[in-house]
Coordinates of N, CA and C in Angstrom, one line a residue:
X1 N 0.8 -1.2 0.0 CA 0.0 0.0 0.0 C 0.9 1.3 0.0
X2 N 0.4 2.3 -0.9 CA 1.6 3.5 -1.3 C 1.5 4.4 0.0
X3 N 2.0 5.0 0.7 CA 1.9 6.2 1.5 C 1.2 7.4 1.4
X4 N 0.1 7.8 2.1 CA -1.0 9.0 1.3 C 0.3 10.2 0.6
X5 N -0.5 10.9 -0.2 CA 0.2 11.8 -1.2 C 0.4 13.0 -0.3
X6 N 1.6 14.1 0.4 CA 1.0 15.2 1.6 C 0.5 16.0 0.7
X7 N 0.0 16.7 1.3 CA -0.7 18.3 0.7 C -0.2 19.5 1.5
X8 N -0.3 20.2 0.0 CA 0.6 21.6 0.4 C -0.2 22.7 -0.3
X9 N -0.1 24.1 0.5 CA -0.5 25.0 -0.8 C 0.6 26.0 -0.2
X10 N 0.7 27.0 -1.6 CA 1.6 27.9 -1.5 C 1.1 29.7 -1.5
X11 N 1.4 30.1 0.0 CA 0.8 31.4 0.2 C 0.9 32.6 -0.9
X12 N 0.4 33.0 -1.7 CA 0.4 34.1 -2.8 C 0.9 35.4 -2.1
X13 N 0.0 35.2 -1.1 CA -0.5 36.9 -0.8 C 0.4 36.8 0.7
X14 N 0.8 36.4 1.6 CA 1.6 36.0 2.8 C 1.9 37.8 3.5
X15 N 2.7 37.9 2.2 CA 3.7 39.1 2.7 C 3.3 40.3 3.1
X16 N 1.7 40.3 2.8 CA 0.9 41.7 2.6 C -0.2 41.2 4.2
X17 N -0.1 41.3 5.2 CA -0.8 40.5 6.1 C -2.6 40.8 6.2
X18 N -2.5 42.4 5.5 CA -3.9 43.3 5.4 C -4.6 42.7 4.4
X19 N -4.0 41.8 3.0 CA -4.9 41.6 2.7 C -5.5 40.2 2.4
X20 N -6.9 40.4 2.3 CA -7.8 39.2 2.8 C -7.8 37.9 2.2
X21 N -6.7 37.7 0.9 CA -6.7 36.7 -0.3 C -6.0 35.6 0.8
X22 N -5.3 35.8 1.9 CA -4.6 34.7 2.5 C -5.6 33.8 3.5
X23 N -7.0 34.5 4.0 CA -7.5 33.7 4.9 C -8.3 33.1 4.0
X24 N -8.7 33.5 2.7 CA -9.7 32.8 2.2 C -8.9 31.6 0.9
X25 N -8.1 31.4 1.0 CA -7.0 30.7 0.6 C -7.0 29.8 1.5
X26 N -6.9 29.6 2.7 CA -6.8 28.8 4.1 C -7.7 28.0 4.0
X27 N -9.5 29.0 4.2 CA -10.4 28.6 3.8 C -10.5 27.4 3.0
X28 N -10.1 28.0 1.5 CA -10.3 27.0 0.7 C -9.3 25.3 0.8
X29 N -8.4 25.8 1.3 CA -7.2 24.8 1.5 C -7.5 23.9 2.5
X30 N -8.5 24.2 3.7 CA -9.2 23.5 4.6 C -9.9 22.4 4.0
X31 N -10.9 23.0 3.3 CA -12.1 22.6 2.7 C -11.8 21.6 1.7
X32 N -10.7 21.5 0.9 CA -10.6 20.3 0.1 C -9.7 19.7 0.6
X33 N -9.1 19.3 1.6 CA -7.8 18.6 2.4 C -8.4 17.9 3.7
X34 N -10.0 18.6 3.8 CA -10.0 18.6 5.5 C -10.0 17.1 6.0
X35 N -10.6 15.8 4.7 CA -10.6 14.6 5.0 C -9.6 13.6 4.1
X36 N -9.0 14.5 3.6 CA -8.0 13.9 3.1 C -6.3 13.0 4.1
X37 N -6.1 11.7 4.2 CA -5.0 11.5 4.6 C -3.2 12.6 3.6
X38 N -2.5 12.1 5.2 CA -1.2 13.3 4.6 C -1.1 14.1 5.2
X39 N 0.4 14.5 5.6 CA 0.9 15.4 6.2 C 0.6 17.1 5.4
X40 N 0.1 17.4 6.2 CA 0.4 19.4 5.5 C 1.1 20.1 5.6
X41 N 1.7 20.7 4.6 CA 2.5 22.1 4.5 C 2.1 23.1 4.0
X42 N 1.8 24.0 5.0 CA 1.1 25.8 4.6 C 2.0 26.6 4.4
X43 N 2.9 26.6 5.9 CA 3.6 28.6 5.9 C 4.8 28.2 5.1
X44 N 4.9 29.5 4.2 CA 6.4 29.8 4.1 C 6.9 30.7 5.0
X45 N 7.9 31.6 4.1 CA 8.2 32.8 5.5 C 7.5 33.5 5.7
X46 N 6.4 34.1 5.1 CA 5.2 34.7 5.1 C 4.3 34.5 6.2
X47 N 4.1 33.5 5.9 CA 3.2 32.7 6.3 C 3.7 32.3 8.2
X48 N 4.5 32.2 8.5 CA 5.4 31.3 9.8 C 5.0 33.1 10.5
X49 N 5.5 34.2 9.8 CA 5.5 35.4 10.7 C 4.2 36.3 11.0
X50 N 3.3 35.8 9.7 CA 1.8 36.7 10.0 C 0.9 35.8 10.4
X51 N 1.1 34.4 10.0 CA -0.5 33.3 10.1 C -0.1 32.5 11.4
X52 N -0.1 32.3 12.3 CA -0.2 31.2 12.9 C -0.7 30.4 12.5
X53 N -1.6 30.0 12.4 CA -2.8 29.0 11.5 C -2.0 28.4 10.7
X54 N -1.3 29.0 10.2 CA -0.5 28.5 8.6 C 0.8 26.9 9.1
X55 N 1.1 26.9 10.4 CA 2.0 26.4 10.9 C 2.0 24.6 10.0
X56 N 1.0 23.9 10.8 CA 0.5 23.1 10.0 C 1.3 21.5 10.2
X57 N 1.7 20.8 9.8 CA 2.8 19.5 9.8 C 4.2 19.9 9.6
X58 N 4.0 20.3 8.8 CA 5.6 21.1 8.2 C 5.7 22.3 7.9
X59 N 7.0 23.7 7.7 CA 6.5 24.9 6.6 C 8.0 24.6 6.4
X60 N 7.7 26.0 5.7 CA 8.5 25.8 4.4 C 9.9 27.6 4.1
X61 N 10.5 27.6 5.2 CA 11.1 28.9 5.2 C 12.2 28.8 4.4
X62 N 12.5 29.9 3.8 CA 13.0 30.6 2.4 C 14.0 31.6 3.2
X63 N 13.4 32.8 2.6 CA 14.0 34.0 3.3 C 14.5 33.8 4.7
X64 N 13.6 33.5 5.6 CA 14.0 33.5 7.1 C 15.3 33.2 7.3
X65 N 15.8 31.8 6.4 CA 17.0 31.2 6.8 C 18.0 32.0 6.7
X66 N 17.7 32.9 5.6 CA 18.8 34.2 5.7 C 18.8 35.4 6.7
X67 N 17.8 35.5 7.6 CA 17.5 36.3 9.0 C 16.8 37.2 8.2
X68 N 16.2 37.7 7.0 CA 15.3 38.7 6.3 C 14.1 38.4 6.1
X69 N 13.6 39.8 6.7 CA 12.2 39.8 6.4 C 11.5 40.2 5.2
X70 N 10.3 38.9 4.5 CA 9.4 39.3 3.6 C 8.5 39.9 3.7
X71 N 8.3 40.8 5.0 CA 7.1 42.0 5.1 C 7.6 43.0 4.8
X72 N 6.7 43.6 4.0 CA 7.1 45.4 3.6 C 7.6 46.0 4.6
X73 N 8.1 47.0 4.5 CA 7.9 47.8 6.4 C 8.6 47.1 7.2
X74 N 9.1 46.3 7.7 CA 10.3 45.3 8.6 C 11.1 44.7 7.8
X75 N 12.1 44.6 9.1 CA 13.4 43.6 8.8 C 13.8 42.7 9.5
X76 N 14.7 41.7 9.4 CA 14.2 40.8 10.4 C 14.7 41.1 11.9
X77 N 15.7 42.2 12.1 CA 15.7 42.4 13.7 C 14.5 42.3 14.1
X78 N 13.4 43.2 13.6 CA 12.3 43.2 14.0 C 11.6 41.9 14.5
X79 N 12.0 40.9 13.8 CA 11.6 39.6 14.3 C 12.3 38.6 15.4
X80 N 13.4 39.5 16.0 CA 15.0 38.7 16.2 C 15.6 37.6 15.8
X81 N 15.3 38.3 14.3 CA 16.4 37.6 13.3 C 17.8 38.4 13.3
X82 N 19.0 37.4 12.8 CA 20.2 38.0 11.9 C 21.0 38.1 10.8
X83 N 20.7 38.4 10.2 CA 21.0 38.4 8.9 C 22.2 37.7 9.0
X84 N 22.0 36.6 8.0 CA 23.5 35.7 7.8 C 24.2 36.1 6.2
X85 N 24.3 37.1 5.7 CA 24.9 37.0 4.6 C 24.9 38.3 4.1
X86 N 26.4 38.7 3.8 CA 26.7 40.1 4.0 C 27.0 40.2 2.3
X87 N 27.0 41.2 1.0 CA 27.9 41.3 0.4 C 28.7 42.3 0.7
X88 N 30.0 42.4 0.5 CA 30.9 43.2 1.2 C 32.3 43.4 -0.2
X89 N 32.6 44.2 -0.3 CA 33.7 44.5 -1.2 C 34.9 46.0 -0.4
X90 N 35.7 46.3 -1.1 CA 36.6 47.5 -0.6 C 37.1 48.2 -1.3
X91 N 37.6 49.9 -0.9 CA 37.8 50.9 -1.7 C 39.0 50.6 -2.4
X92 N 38.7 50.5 -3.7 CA 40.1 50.8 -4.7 C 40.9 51.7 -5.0
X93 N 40.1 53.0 -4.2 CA 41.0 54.6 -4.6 C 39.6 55.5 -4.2
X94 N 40.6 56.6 -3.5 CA 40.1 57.7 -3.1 C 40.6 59.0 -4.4
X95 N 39.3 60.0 -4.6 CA 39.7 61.3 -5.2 C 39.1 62.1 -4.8
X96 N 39.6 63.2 -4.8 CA 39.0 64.6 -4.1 C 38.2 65.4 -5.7
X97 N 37.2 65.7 -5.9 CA 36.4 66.4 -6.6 C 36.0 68.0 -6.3
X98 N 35.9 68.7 -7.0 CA 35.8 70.1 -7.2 C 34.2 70.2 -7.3
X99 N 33.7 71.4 -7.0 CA 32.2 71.9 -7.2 C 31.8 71.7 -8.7
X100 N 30.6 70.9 -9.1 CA 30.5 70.4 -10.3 C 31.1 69.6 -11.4
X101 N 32.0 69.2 -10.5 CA 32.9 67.6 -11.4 C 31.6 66.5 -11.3
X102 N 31.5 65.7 -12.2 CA 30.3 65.0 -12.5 C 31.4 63.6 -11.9
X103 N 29.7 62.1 -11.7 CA 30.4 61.3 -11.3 C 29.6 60.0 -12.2
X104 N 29.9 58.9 -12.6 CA 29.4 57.7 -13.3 C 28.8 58.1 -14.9
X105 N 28.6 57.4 -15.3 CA 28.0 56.9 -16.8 C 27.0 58.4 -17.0
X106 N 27.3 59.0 -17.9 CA 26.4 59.9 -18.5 C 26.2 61.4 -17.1
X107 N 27.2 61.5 -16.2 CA 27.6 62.3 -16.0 C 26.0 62.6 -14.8
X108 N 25.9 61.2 -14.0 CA 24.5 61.0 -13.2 C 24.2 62.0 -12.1
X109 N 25.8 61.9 -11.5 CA 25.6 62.9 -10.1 C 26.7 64.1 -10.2
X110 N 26.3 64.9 -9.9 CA 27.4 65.9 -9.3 C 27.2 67.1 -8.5
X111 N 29.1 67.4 -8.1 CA 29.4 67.3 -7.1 C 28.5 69.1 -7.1
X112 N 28.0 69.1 -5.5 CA 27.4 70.1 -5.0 C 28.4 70.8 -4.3
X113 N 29.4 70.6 -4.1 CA 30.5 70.6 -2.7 C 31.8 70.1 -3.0
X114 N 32.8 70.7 -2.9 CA 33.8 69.8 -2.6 C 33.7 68.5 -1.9
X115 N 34.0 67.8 -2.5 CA 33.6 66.3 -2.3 C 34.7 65.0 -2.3
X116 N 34.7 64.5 -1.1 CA 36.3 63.5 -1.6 C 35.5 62.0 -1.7
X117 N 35.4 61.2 -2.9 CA 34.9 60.3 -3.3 C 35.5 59.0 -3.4
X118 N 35.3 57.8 -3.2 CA 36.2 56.7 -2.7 C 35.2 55.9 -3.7
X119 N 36.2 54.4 -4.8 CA 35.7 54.3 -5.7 C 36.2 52.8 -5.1
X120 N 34.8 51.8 -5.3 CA 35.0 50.7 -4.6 C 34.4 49.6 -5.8
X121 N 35.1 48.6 -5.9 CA 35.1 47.4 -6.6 C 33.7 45.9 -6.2
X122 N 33.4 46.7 -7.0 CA 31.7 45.9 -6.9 C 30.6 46.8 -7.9
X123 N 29.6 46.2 -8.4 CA 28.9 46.4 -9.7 C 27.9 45.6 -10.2
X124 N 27.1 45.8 -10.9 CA 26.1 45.0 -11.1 C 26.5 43.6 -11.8
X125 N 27.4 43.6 -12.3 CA 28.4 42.1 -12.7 C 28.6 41.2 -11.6
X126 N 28.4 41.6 -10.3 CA 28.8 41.0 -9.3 C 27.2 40.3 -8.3
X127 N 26.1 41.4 -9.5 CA 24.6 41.2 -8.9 C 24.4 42.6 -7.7
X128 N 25.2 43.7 -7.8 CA 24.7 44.8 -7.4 C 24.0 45.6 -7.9
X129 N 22.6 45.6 -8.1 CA 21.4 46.2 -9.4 C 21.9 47.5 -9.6
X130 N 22.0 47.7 -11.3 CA 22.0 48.7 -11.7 C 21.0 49.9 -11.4
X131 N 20.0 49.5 -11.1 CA 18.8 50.0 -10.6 C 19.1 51.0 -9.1
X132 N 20.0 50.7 -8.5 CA 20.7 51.8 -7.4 C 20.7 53.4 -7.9
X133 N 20.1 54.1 -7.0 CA 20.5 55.3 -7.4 C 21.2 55.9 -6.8
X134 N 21.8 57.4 -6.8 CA 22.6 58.1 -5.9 C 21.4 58.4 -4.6
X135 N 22.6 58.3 -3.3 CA 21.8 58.4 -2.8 C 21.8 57.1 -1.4
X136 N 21.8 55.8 -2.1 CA 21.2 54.1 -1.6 C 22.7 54.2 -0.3
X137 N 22.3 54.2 0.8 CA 23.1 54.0 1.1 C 24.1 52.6 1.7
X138 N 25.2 52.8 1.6 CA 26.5 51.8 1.7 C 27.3 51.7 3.2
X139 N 28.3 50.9 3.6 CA 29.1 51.5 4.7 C 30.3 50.7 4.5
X140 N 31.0 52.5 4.8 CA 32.5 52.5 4.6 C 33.3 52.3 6.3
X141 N 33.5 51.0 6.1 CA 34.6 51.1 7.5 C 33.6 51.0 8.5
X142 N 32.0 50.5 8.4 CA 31.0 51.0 9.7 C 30.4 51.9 9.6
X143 N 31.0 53.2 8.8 CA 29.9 54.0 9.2 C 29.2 54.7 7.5
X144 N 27.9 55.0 7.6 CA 26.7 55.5 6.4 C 27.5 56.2 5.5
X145 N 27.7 56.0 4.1 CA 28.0 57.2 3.1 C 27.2 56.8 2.1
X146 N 26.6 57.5 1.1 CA 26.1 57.6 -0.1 C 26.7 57.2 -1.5
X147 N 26.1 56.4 -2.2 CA 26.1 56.2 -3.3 C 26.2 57.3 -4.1
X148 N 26.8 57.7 -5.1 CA 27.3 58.4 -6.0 C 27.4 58.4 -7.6
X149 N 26.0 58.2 -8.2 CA 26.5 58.3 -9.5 C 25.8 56.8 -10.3
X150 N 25.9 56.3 -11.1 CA 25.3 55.1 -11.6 C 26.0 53.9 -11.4
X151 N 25.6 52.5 -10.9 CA 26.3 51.3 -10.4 C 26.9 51.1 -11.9
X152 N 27.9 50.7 -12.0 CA 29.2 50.3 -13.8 C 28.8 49.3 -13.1
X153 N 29.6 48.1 -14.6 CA 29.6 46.8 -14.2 C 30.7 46.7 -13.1
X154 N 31.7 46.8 -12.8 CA 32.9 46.7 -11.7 C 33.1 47.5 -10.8
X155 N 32.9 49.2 -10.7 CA 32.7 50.0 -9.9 C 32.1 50.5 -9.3
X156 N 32.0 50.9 -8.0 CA 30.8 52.4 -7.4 C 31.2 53.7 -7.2
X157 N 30.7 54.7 -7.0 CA 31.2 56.1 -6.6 C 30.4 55.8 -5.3
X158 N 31.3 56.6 -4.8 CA 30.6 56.8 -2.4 C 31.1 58.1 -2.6
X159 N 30.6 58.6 -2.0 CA 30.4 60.0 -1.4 C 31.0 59.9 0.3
X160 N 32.2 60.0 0.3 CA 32.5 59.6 1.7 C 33.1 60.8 2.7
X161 N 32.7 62.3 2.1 CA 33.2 63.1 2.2 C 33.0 63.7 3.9
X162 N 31.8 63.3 4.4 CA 31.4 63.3 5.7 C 31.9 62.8 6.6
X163 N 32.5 61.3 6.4 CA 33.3 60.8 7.5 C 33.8 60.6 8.0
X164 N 34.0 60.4 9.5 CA 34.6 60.5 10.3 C 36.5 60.1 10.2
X165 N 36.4 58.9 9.6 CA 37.8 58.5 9.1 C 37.6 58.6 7.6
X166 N 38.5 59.5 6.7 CA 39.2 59.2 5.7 C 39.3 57.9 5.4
X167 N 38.8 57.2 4.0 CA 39.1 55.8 4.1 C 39.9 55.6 3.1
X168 N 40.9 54.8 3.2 CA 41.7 54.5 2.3 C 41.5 53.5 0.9
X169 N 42.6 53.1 0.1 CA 42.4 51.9 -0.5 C 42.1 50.9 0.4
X170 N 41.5 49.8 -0.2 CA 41.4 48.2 1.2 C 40.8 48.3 2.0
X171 N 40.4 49.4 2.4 CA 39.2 49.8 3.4 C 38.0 49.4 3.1
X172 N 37.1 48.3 4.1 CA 35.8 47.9 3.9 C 34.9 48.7 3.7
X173 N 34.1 48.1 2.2 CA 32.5 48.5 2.0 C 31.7 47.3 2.0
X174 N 30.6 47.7 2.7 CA 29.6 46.5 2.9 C 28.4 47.6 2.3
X175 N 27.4 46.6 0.8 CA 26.7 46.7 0.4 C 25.5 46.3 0.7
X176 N 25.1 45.1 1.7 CA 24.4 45.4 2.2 C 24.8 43.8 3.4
X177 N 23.8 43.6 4.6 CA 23.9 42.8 5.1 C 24.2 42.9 6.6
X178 N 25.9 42.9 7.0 CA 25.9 43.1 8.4 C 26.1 44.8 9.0
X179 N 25.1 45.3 9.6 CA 24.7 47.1 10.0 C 24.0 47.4 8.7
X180 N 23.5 46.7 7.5 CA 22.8 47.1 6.6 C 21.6 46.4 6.2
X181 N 20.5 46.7 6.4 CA 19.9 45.7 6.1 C 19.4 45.5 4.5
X182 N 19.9 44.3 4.3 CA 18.9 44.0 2.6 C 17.9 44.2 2.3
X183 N 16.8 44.4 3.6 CA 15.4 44.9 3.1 C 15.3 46.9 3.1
X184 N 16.2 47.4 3.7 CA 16.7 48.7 3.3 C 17.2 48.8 1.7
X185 N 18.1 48.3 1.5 CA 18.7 48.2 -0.3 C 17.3 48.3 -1.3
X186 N 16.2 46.5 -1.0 CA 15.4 46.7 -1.8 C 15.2 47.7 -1.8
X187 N 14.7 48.2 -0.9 CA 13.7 49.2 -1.3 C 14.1 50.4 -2.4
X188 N 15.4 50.7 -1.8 CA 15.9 52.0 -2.9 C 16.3 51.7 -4.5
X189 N 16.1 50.1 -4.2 CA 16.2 49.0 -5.4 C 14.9 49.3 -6.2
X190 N 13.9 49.0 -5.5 CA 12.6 49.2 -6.0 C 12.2 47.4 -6.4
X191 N 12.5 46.9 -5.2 CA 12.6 45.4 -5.8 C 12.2 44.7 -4.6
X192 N 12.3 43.2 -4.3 CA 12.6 42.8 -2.9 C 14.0 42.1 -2.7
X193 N 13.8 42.3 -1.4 CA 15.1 41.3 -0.7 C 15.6 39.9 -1.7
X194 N 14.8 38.9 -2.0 CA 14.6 37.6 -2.4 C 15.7 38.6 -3.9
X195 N 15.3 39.0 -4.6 CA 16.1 39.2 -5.7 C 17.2 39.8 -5.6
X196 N 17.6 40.2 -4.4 CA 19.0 40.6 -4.5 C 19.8 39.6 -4.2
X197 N 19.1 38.8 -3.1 CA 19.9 37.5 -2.4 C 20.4 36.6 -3.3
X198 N 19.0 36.3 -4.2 CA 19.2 35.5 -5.2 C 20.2 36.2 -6.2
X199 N 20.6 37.2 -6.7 CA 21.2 37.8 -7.7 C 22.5 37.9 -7.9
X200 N 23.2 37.5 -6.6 CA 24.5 37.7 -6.5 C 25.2 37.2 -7.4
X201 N 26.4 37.6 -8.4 CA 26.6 36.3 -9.2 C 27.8 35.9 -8.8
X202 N 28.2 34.6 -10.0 CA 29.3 33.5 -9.4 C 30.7 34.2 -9.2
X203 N 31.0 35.5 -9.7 CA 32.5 35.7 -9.8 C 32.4 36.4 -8.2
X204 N 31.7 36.6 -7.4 CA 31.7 36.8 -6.0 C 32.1 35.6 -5.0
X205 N 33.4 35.9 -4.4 CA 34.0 35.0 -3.6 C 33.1 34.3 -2.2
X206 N 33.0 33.5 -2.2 CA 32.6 33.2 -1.0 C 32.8 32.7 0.2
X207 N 32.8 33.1 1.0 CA 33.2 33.0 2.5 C 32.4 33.2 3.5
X208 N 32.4 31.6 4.6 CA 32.4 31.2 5.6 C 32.5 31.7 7.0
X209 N 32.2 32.0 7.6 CA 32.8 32.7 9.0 C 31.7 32.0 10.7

């Protein structure tokens, strides 16, 4: 005799908790399961953080396992999660810029100010979206500086002119992850978390800690 088949269904709507497509989903998921033999699987990460109900035999977490939250409007501290996965790259060269020296591809941003600009090796070839604007912010050495100008395939411009230390060549930039969170990025991405995580590509080293 074969083992019943489990039953699963997959939350659409999870992430949005206000709206009502997820309980009447449940509803329906009830209703053709309820005498059926088989284990159930409802929640994803959506689902594990807004539905209790959703819990079920088994779920099914995605995002969470990276400490990120799939609600709009939070991140996973909010949940006391940690984000386990940083992209992180470092400054290749610092230059000091004059009032209205332009910065990236088609001359995107410029300078309002004497401005000393620190140019760091990472790019949408690496899965940092082109879609960044000036502006998204980054961190140099720990502390907040601004994006500068349009993401190149290999490069960024930072605007590091505020900070506290001067950063040098070799000096750490973290793009997003640890003191940054990836659901901050989406957003100025105009995307979600899941697609950046996902996007990283292979020529990015990977490391363990």
């Amino acid at each position: 005799m074969q083992p019943p088949v489990n039953l699963f269904t997959h939350l659409a709507s999870a992430d949005d908790p206000e709206l009502p497509a997820t309980a009447e989903q449940l509803s329906r998921f009830d209703a053709a399961t309820r005498f059926l033999p088989g284990d159930r699987s409802v929640a994803n990460s959506a689902g594990m953080l807004s539905f209790s109900q959703t819990q079920a035999d088994w779920v099914r977490p995605g995002l969470l396992l990276y400490g990120v939250s799939p609600i709009a409007g939070t991140i996973g501290a909010d949940y006391g999660l940690r984000q386990v996965m940083t992209l992180r790259s470092h400054v290749i060269a610092v230059k000091d810029l004059g009032l209205g020296e332009r910065v990236g591809y088609g001359g995107d941003w410029t300078a309002a100010r004497p401005t000393r600009l620190a140019v760091a090796a990472v790019g949408y070839g690496d899965g940092y979206p082109r879609s960044l604007g000036s502006g998204t912010p980054v961190l140099v050495n720990g502390e907040r500086a601004a994006l500068a100008g349009k993401v190149s395939m290999d490069m960024i411009g930072i605007d590091v002119t505020d900070l506290r230390r001067p950063p040098v060549p070799g000096d750490s930039v973290v793009l997003w992850g640890e003191g940054l969170p990836v659901e901050e990025i989406a957003v100025w991405a105009s995307t979600i978390p899941y697609e950046l995580l996902c996007g990283v590509s292979q020529r990015v080293a990977v490391s363990m800690r």
